[in-house]
Amino acid sequence: MKAALHNLGCKVNAYETEAMQQLLEAAGYEIVPFEEIADVYVVNTCSVTNIADRKSRQMLHRAKTLNPDAVVVAAGCYVQAAGEALLTDGAVDLIIGNNQKNELVSILDNFFADRSANEALIDIAKTHEYESLSISHTAEHTRAFIKVQDGCNQFCSYCIIPYTRGRVRSRELADVVAEVTALSKAGYREVVLTGIHLSSYGVDRKEENAPHLLELIKAVHDIPGIERIRLGSLEPRIVTEAFVSELAGLKKVCPHFHLSLQSGCDATLKRMNRRYTTDEYRRGCEILRAHYDDPAITTDVIAGFAGETEEEFSETAKYVEEIGFYEMHVFKYSVRKGTRAASMPDQVPEKVKGERSHCLLDAEERMSRAYRERKLGLRQTLLLEEPIEIDGVRYMTGFTPEYVRGAVITEKGAGETVNGIFKEFLTKDVLLMVEK
Ligand code: F3S
């Protein structure tokens, strides 16, 4: 039988889609591209905004149109948010909520045997089990994203994720180590530890001495063959002197940190129910800069959150330049039904959100270029990933530990490292390296 999968949403979802694909492969399904005729379509949905809901529905309908006889499986966050009502949608045959994805194959078997068994949905808020899923390879060649944690206890006022993913659940440290060890043996050199709220790794564990994020990083650091460890999005409050001084001793950890900001204005942060202040955030960046030489600090910012005044936005615009980010992902605030922020007064008009987002994107371009420019003339290491061709010349591209993209003319292939000096900009955001 043929199966096709489509992923929507975040890196955690992407990991789960790969894991589901590998479960199907192991069960004998032939995996085909989503645009081809398949017997089973799995859409791993996202529900982070109203638009994500709509895209999820569109992909489910697309699958049914591609093959009206196929079994269309809706999985993941949109399923969790929409519930059984989704089964009244003619395009959907089977729903699988979060924490049930590892049962995909047996759920399909049951469905083929008895077409009435068409839902696998649990009350995610009451789940304490980490759903075990794993991957043995990924679409990328040198870097693998590893899910180590699920769920979130933060309840930011704009976010639906605590409702679709449930409470914090941490993966067993030994499972993470086993997966990363296998990936290392398969040739992967870099791992990115990800989760829905990575900083909460271990907080759900009651045992004394239960490992938290730092212990997890140390365990992954000990795995032979792994040369680089990157961390997914971190909560600013975890970036303390104690945490960073230990981290800085782990040389495989890349000096590339994503600290989620969302707003540079304390009043806005409060309405967002973010639990740090701009001072605390600034302190975190100072600590990182004291322990690492010009680390890459990246972030997310929301433009035009509910009630954001001109003054509040100006504070944010000033603050981001003051911090000086290497990369900044800018999102226009998008209302999500069912969250507190959706019913807050003084919603910002779309046009104003657009203007604010433009203003932040301009700042991002300047800051990012300035950061890359500081790398010109420096000796750096690239972990090679893929070939590109520019003006008839073939290069291998890769990233420095700071995640600056470079290109070099070399005979070496993906997974190998190259040392050299950055000479100039090859394209808007790729630096040309000369091998030395
Ligand atoms: Fe979307 Fe669920 Fe991820 S809502 S962003 S797929 S956690």
Short mmCIF file of C-alpha atoms and ligand atoms in Angstrom, two decimals:
data_model
loop_
_atom_site.label_atom_id
_atom_site.label_comp_id
_atom_site.label_asym_id
_atom_site.label_seq_id
_atom_site.Cartn_x
_atom_site.Cartn_y
_atom_site.Cartn_z
CA MET A 1 0.00 0.00 0.00
CA LYS A 2 1.09 3.54 -0.68
CA ALA A 3 1.12 6.28 1.95
CA ALA A 4 1.81 10.01 1.69
CA LEU A 5 2.41 12.45 4.51
CA HIS A 6 2.24 16.20 4.82
CA ASN A 7 3.49 18.28 7.72
CA LEU A 8 2.24 21.64 8.94
CA GLY A 9 3.51 23.65 11.89
CA CYS A 10 6.63 23.54 14.02
CA LYS A 11 9.83 21.49 14.24
CA VAL A 12 8.29 19.18 16.80
CA ASN A 13 5.49 18.39 14.39
CA ALA A 14 8.04 17.83 11.62
CA TYR A 15 9.88 15.35 13.83
CA GLU A 16 6.66 13.51 14.54
CA THR A 17 5.79 13.39 10.86
CA GLU A 18 9.18 11.82 10.12
CA ALA A 19 8.65 9.34 12.95
CA MET A 20 5.20 8.41 11.59
CA GLN A 21 6.66 8.00 8.13
CA GLN A 22 9.27 5.62 9.50
CA LEU A 23 6.58 3.62 11.34
CA LEU A 24 4.68 3.26 8.08
CA GLU A 25 7.83 2.25 6.20
CA ALA A 26 8.62 -0.38 8.83
CA ALA A 27 5.08 -1.73 8.43
CA GLY A 28 5.65 -2.19 4.69
CA TYR A 29 3.98 0.92 3.28
CA GLU A 30 5.58 2.51 0.26
CA ILE A 31 5.97 6.25 0.88
CA VAL A 32 5.12 8.48 -2.07
CA PRO A 33 5.09 12.28 -2.45
CA PHE A 34 1.92 13.95 -1.21
CA GLU A 35 0.95 15.05 -4.73
CA GLU A 36 0.78 11.44 -5.94
CA ILE A 37 -2.04 8.93 -5.68
CA ALA A 38 -1.81 7.07 -2.37
CA ASP A 39 -4.00 4.69 -0.37
CA VAL A 40 -3.40 6.55 2.88
CA TYR A 41 -2.79 10.27 3.38
CA VAL A 42 -1.61 11.53 6.75
CA VAL A 43 -1.78 15.26 7.41
CA ASN A 44 -0.01 16.25 10.62
CA THR A 45 -1.95 19.40 11.33
CA CYS A 46 -1.23 22.65 13.15
CA SER A 47 -3.61 24.90 15.03
CA VAL A 48 -1.39 27.73 16.19
CA THR A 49 -3.49 30.42 14.45
CA ASN A 50 -6.88 30.54 12.74
CA ILE A 51 -4.94 30.52 9.47
CA ALA A 52 -3.11 27.32 10.47
CA ASP A 53 -6.52 25.71 11.10
CA ARG A 54 -7.62 26.73 7.64
CA LYS A 55 -4.44 25.39 6.01
CA SER A 56 -4.90 22.12 7.87
CA ARG A 57 -8.44 21.78 6.52
CA GLN A 58 -7.25 22.66 3.03
CA MET A 59 -4.60 19.94 3.05
CA LEU A 60 -7.11 17.35 4.25
CA HIS A 61 -9.46 18.30 1.42
CA ARG A 62 -6.57 18.28 -1.03
CA ALA A 63 -5.79 14.69 -0.03
CA LYS A 64 -9.38 13.59 -0.56
CA THR A 65 -9.47 15.29 -3.95
CA LEU A 66 -6.26 13.53 -4.99
CA ASN A 67 -7.84 10.17 -4.30
CA PRO A 68 -11.46 10.01 -3.09
CA ASP A 69 -10.97 6.30 -2.23
CA ALA A 70 -7.97 6.92 0.02
CA VAL A 71 -8.07 6.89 3.81
CA VAL A 72 -7.38 10.44 4.95
CA VAL A 73 -5.91 10.67 8.43
CA ALA A 74 -5.98 13.97 10.29
CA ALA A 75 -3.36 13.94 13.05
CA GLY A 76 -2.03 16.39 15.61
CA CYS A 77 -2.87 19.79 16.99
CA TYR A 78 -5.82 20.83 14.82
CA VAL A 79 -7.43 17.49 15.58
CA GLN A 80 -6.87 18.07 19.26
CA ALA A 81 -8.45 21.53 19.02
CA ALA A 82 -11.37 20.65 16.74
CA GLY A 83 -12.14 17.28 18.33
CA GLU A 84 -14.59 14.71 17.03
CA ALA A 85 -16.47 17.38 15.07
CA LEU A 86 -13.76 16.92 12.46
CA LEU A 87 -15.24 13.54 11.54
CA THR A 88 -18.31 15.29 10.16
CA ASP A 89 -15.98 16.75 7.53
CA GLY A 90 -16.40 14.45 4.54
CA ALA A 91 -12.70 14.67 3.70
CA VAL A 92 -11.56 13.08 6.96
CA ASP A 93 -11.79 9.34 7.61
CA LEU A 94 -9.70 9.00 10.72
CA ILE A 95 -8.56 11.34 13.48
CA ILE A 96 -5.48 10.84 15.62
CA GLY A 97 -4.79 13.33 18.37
CA ASN A 98 -1.48 14.16 19.98
CA ASN A 99 0.07 11.36 22.04
CA GLN A 100 -1.54 8.74 19.77
CA LYS A 101 0.68 9.15 16.76
CA ASN A 102 2.90 6.23 17.70
CA GLU A 103 -0.15 3.98 17.28
CA LEU A 104 -0.74 5.07 13.69
CA VAL A 105 -0.10 1.65 12.14
CA SER A 106 -2.38 -0.32 14.46
CA ILE A 107 -5.07 2.39 14.23
CA LEU A 108 -4.95 2.04 10.44
CA ASP A 109 -5.08 -1.78 10.71
CA ASN A 110 -8.17 -1.52 12.89
CA PHE A 111 -9.74 0.96 10.55
CA PHE A 112 -9.20 -1.30 7.56
CA ALA A 113 -10.76 -4.18 9.54
CA ASP A 114 -13.72 -2.18 10.88
CA ARG A 115 -14.41 1.23 9.38
CA SER A 116 -16.29 2.44 12.42
CA ALA A 117 -13.17 2.66 14.63
CA ASN A 118 -12.19 6.04 13.35
CA GLU A 119 -11.03 8.15 16.25
CA ALA A 120 -8.10 8.09 18.59
CA LEU A 121 -8.42 11.17 20.70
CA ILE A 122 -7.61 11.58 24.36
CA ASP A 123 -8.01 14.38 26.89
CA ILE A 124 -4.53 15.78 26.36
CA ALA A 125 -4.68 17.96 29.49
CA LYS A 126 -4.82 14.82 31.64
CA THR A 127 -1.94 12.99 29.98
CA HIS A 128 1.27 12.51 31.90
CA GLU A 129 2.94 10.05 29.54
CA TYR A 130 5.56 11.11 27.05
CA GLU A 131 4.60 9.52 23.76
CA SER A 132 7.51 7.45 22.56
CA LEU A 133 8.39 8.15 18.94
CA SER A 134 11.79 8.04 17.33
CA ILE A 135 13.58 8.49 14.04
CA SER A 136 16.53 6.64 12.54
CA HIS A 137 17.22 9.08 9.71
CA THR A 138 15.93 12.43 8.51
CA ALA A 139 15.57 14.38 5.30
CA GLU A 140 18.64 16.46 6.16
CA HIS A 141 22.09 14.95 5.77
CA THR A 142 24.15 16.16 8.67
CA ARG A 143 21.74 17.70 11.15
CA ALA A 144 18.93 15.95 12.98
CA PHE A 145 16.20 17.51 15.08
CA ILE A 146 15.45 15.45 18.16
CA LYS A 147 12.27 15.85 20.15
CA VAL A 148 12.98 15.56 23.85
CA GLN A 149 9.92 17.08 25.46
CA ASP A 150 6.25 17.69 24.82
CA GLY A 151 3.61 20.00 26.29
CA CYS A 152 3.69 23.40 27.94
CA ASN A 153 2.59 24.79 31.32
CA GLN A 154 3.10 28.46 30.49
CA PHE A 155 -0.28 29.54 29.08
CA CYS A 156 0.84 32.66 27.23
CA SER A 157 -2.35 34.59 26.57
CA TYR A 158 -2.10 34.35 22.77
CA CYS A 159 -1.19 30.67 22.51
CA ILE A 160 -3.36 27.60 22.02
CA ILE A 161 -0.51 25.10 22.34
CA PRO A 162 -1.02 24.19 26.03
CA TYR A 163 -4.53 23.11 25.01
CA THR A 164 -3.42 21.09 21.98
CA ARG A 165 -0.28 19.60 23.48
CA GLY A 166 -1.19 19.28 27.15
CA ARG A 167 1.17 19.61 30.12
CA VAL A 168 4.94 19.19 30.19
CA ARG A 169 6.10 15.63 29.55
CA SER A 170 9.79 14.82 29.27
CA ARG A 171 11.32 12.03 27.31
CA GLU A 172 13.48 9.49 29.14
CA LEU A 173 17.10 10.58 29.00
CA ALA A 174 18.19 7.06 28.02
CA ASP A 175 15.81 7.16 25.02
CA VAL A 176 17.28 10.43 23.82
CA VAL A 177 20.80 9.05 24.20
CA ALA A 178 19.90 5.87 22.31
CA GLU A 179 18.36 7.81 19.44
CA VAL A 180 21.24 10.27 19.14
CA THR A 181 23.78 7.42 19.34
CA ALA A 182 22.03 5.65 16.46
CA LEU A 183 21.93 8.87 14.43
CA SER A 184 25.60 9.46 15.12
CA LYS A 185 26.38 5.95 13.85
CA ALA A 186 24.32 6.75 10.74
CA GLY A 187 26.62 9.72 10.07
CA TYR A 188 24.80 12.66 11.62
CA ARG A 189 27.18 15.18 13.15
CA GLU A 190 24.83 17.78 14.55
CA VAL A 191 21.74 17.48 16.71
CA VAL A 192 19.18 20.10 17.59
CA LEU A 193 17.37 19.39 20.84
CA THR A 194 13.79 20.54 20.48
CA GLY A 195 10.58 20.50 22.41
CA ILE A 196 7.38 22.43 22.81
CA HIS A 197 8.91 24.16 25.85
CA LEU A 198 12.47 22.86 25.93
CA SER A 199 13.46 24.75 29.07
CA SER A 200 10.89 22.70 31.01
CA TYR A 201 12.72 19.44 30.30
CA GLY A 202 12.56 17.39 33.48
CA VAL A 203 10.25 19.64 35.52
CA ASP A 204 7.51 17.00 35.38
CA ARG A 205 9.74 14.42 37.06
CA LYS A 206 9.09 13.78 40.69
CA GLU A 207 12.18 11.63 41.43
CA GLU A 208 15.01 13.19 43.32
CA ASN A 209 17.96 14.03 41.03
CA ALA A 210 15.74 13.75 37.94
CA PRO A 211 17.71 15.11 34.98
CA HIS A 212 16.87 18.59 33.76
CA LEU A 213 17.94 20.30 30.55
CA LEU A 214 21.58 20.73 31.55
CA GLU A 215 21.98 17.05 32.44
CA LEU A 216 20.34 16.10 29.16
CA ILE A 217 22.76 18.29 27.20
CA LYS A 218 25.70 16.76 29.10
CA ALA A 219 24.53 13.25 28.26
CA VAL A 220 24.22 14.10 24.56
CA HIS A 221 27.60 15.83 24.72
CA ASP A 222 29.22 12.53 25.74
CA ILE A 223 28.03 10.72 22.60
CA PRO A 224 30.97 9.98 20.25
CA GLY A 225 30.61 11.21 16.69
CA ILE A 226 28.31 14.10 17.57
CA GLU A 227 30.27 17.27 16.94
CA ARG A 228 27.66 19.94 17.45
CA ILE A 229 24.66 20.41 19.68
CA ARG A 230 22.16 23.18 19.11
CA LEU A 231 19.33 24.05 21.41
CA GLY A 232 15.81 24.88 20.31
CA SER A 233 13.99 27.89 21.67
CA LEU A 234 14.93 28.73 25.26
CA GLU A 235 12.93 30.52 27.90
CA PRO A 236 14.90 33.65 28.90
CA ARG A 237 14.71 32.83 32.61
CA ILE A 238 16.73 29.63 32.20
CA VAL A 239 19.73 31.67 31.05
CA THR A 240 21.32 32.20 34.46
CA GLU A 241 24.99 32.50 35.39
CA ALA A 242 24.93 28.98 36.83
CA PHE A 243 23.36 27.50 33.67
CA VAL A 244 25.56 29.30 31.16
CA SER A 245 28.85 28.78 33.02
CA GLU A 246 28.25 25.02 32.87
CA LEU A 247 27.05 25.17 29.29
CA ALA A 248 30.13 27.08 28.17
CA GLY A 249 32.26 24.16 29.37
CA LEU A 250 30.50 21.83 26.93
CA LYS A 251 32.40 22.59 23.76
CA LYS A 252 30.02 20.86 21.37
CA VAL A 253 27.23 23.26 22.31
CA CYS A 254 27.07 25.85 19.54
CA PRO A 255 27.21 29.56 20.47
CA HIS A 256 23.81 30.01 18.86
CA PHE A 257 20.92 30.64 21.22
CA HIS A 258 17.30 31.27 20.45
CA LEU A 259 15.80 33.26 23.31
CA SER A 260 12.16 33.86 22.73
CA LEU A 261 11.39 37.59 23.30
CA GLN A 262 7.93 38.29 21.75
CA SER A 263 7.96 41.92 22.91
CA GLY A 264 10.50 44.45 24.14
CA CYS A 265 7.91 46.28 26.24
CA ASP A 266 7.11 45.18 29.81
CA ALA A 267 3.44 46.17 29.64
CA THR A 268 2.95 44.10 26.48
CA LEU A 269 4.86 41.16 27.97
CA LYS A 270 2.51 41.28 30.93
CA ARG A 271 -0.59 41.13 28.75
CA MET A 272 1.02 38.26 26.89
CA ASN A 273 1.48 36.50 30.24
CA ARG A 274 5.17 36.09 29.51
CA ARG A 275 6.90 35.59 32.82
CA TYR A 276 10.03 37.69 32.45
CA THR A 277 10.82 41.36 32.17
CA THR A 278 12.91 43.12 29.57
CA ASP A 279 15.58 43.62 32.26
CA GLU A 280 15.75 39.90 32.92
CA TYR A 281 15.96 39.23 29.22
CA ARG A 282 18.77 41.76 28.79
CA ARG A 283 20.62 40.15 31.69
CA GLY A 284 20.38 36.74 29.98
CA CYS A 285 21.98 38.17 26.84
CA GLU A 286 24.73 39.78 28.89
CA ILE A 287 25.52 36.47 30.55
CA LEU A 288 25.72 34.72 27.19
CA ARG A 289 27.98 37.44 25.84
CA ALA A 290 30.22 37.22 28.89
CA HIS A 291 30.78 33.49 28.36
CA TYR A 292 30.89 33.31 24.56
CA ASP A 293 32.70 35.46 22.03
CA ASP A 294 30.00 37.25 20.05
CA PRO A 295 27.41 34.44 20.22
CA ALA A 296 24.52 34.38 17.77
CA ILE A 297 21.40 35.36 19.67
CA THR A 298 18.18 34.90 17.74
CA THR A 299 14.58 35.51 18.69
CA ASP A 300 10.88 35.72 17.85
CA VAL A 301 8.88 38.95 18.08
CA ILE A 302 5.14 39.51 17.67
CA ALA A 303 4.12 42.75 15.94
CA GLY A 304 0.78 44.32 16.80
CA PHE A 305 -0.25 42.21 19.78
CA ALA A 306 -3.68 43.05 21.26
CA GLY A 307 -3.64 46.52 22.81
CA GLU A 308 -0.12 47.37 21.59
CA THR A 309 0.04 51.17 21.44
CA GLU A 310 2.43 53.22 19.31
CA GLU A 311 4.53 53.88 22.41
CA GLU A 312 4.68 50.22 23.32
CA PHE A 313 5.71 49.29 19.83
CA SER A 314 8.42 51.99 19.82
CA GLU A 315 9.81 50.47 23.00
CA THR A 316 10.02 47.10 21.29
CA ALA A 317 11.62 48.56 18.16
CA LYS A 318 14.24 50.33 20.29
CA TYR A 319 14.82 47.32 22.51
CA VAL A 320 15.55 44.85 19.71
CA GLU A 321 18.22 47.17 18.29
CA GLU A 322 19.70 47.60 21.72
CA ILE A 323 20.04 43.83 22.16
CA GLY A 324 21.31 43.33 18.59
CA PHE A 325 20.02 40.02 17.28
CA TYR A 326 21.62 37.87 14.66
CA GLU A 327 18.21 36.75 13.41
CA MET A 328 14.73 37.76 14.42
CA HIS A 329 11.57 36.02 13.30
CA VAL A 330 8.78 38.54 13.11
CA PHE A 331 5.15 37.46 13.29
CA LYS A 332 2.14 39.69 12.91
CA TYR A 333 -0.13 38.95 15.82
CA SER A 334 -2.75 36.54 14.59
CA VAL A 335 -5.87 35.97 16.65
CA ARG A 336 -6.42 32.41 17.80
CA LYS A 337 -9.94 31.56 18.91
CA GLY A 338 -10.10 30.08 22.38
CA THR A 339 -7.18 32.09 23.79
CA ARG A 340 -7.45 34.96 26.26
CA ALA A 341 -5.84 37.44 23.89
CA ALA A 342 -8.53 36.80 21.28
CA SER A 343 -11.08 38.61 23.45
CA MET A 344 -8.79 41.41 24.63
CA PRO A 345 -9.88 44.94 23.75
CA ASP A 346 -8.06 47.27 21.37
CA GLN A 347 -7.02 44.77 18.74
CA VAL A 348 -4.55 46.37 16.34
CA PRO A 349 -5.76 46.88 12.75
CA GLU A 350 -4.11 44.64 10.14
CA LYS A 351 -2.61 47.63 8.34
CA VAL A 352 -0.83 48.80 11.49
CA LYS A 353 0.40 45.26 12.22
CA GLY A 354 1.83 45.20 8.69
CA GLU A 355 3.65 48.51 9.20
CA ARG A 356 5.08 47.41 12.51
CA SER A 357 6.18 44.10 11.14
CA HIS A 358 7.94 45.88 8.25
CA CYS A 359 9.73 48.14 10.63
CA LEU A 360 10.99 45.14 12.64
CA LEU A 361 11.97 43.26 9.50
CA ASP A 362 14.06 46.25 8.40
CA ALA A 363 15.82 46.19 11.75
CA GLU A 364 16.36 42.45 11.41
CA GLU A 365 18.01 42.88 8.04
CA ARG A 366 20.39 45.50 9.37
CA MET A 367 21.26 43.56 12.51
CA SER A 368 21.72 40.30 10.67
CA ARG A 369 23.98 41.84 8.08
CA ALA A 370 26.03 43.57 10.76
CA TYR A 371 26.49 40.24 12.54
CA ARG A 372 27.64 38.48 9.38
CA GLU A 373 29.94 41.36 8.52
CA ARG A 374 31.68 40.90 11.82
CA LYS A 375 32.62 37.39 10.67
CA LEU A 376 34.43 38.60 7.54
CA GLY A 377 38.16 38.05 7.83
CA LEU A 378 37.69 35.53 10.65
CA ARG A 379 38.77 31.93 10.59
CA GLN A 380 35.75 29.67 11.02
CA THR A 381 34.65 26.06 10.65
CA LEU A 382 31.84 25.01 8.34
CA LEU A 383 30.04 21.70 8.68
CA LEU A 384 29.23 21.01 5.04
CA GLU A 385 25.68 20.24 4.01
CA GLU A 386 24.81 20.72 0.38
CA PRO A 387 26.16 21.82 -2.99
CA ILE A 388 24.99 25.00 -4.72
CA GLU A 389 25.88 26.53 -8.04
CA ILE A 390 26.26 30.27 -8.49
CA ASP A 391 27.19 31.76 -11.88
CA GLY A 392 28.35 28.37 -13.11
CA VAL A 393 30.64 27.74 -10.12
CA ARG A 394 29.93 24.86 -7.75
CA TYR A 395 30.28 25.41 -4.01
CA MET A 396 29.55 23.38 -0.93
CA THR A 397 27.57 25.23 1.67
CA GLY A 398 27.47 24.74 5.38
CA PHE A 399 27.07 26.54 8.66
CA THR A 400 29.46 27.83 11.29
CA PRO A 401 28.74 26.99 14.92
CA GLU A 402 26.94 30.37 15.11
CA TYR A 403 24.72 29.26 12.22
CA VAL A 404 26.21 31.68 9.72
CA ARG A 405 25.91 30.20 6.26
CA GLY A 406 29.05 30.00 4.19
CA ALA A 407 30.10 28.58 0.84
CA VAL A 408 33.47 27.20 -0.16
CA ILE A 409 35.01 25.59 -3.23
CA THR A 410 36.09 22.19 -1.99
CA GLU A 411 36.26 18.53 -2.86
CA LYS A 412 34.84 17.59 0.51
CA GLY A 413 31.30 16.34 0.91
CA ALA A 414 28.35 16.65 3.27
CA GLY A 415 29.15 15.83 6.88
CA GLU A 416 32.78 16.92 6.59
CA THR A 417 34.17 20.10 8.09
CA VAL A 418 36.20 22.81 6.42
CA ASN A 419 38.31 25.51 8.03
CA GLY A 420 38.89 28.80 6.37
CA ILE A 421 38.62 32.54 6.34
CA PHE A 422 35.49 34.37 5.34
CA LYS A 423 36.31 36.72 2.52
CA GLU A 424 33.16 38.38 1.24
CA PHE A 425 29.43 38.16 0.73
CA LEU A 426 28.59 35.70 -1.99
CA THR A 427 24.86 36.39 -1.83
CA LYS A 428 22.71 38.46 0.51
CA ASP A 429 23.22 36.04 3.37
CA VAL A 430 25.94 33.61 2.37
CA LEU A 431 29.57 34.40 3.10
CA LEU A 432 32.29 33.14 0.81
CA MET A 433 35.00 31.21 2.59
CA VAL A 434 38.51 30.56 1.36
CA GLU A 435 39.85 27.24 2.57
CA LYS A 436 43.03 27.55 4.59
FE1 F3S B 1 1.29 24.11 15.49
FE2 F3S B 1 1.00 22.29 17.34
FE3 F3S B 1 3.43 23.03 16.65
S1 F3S B 1 -0.24 24.11 17.11
S2 F3S B 1 3.13 25.15 16.03
S3 F3S B 1 1.97 22.02 15.36
S4 F3S B 1 2.72 22.55 18.69
#
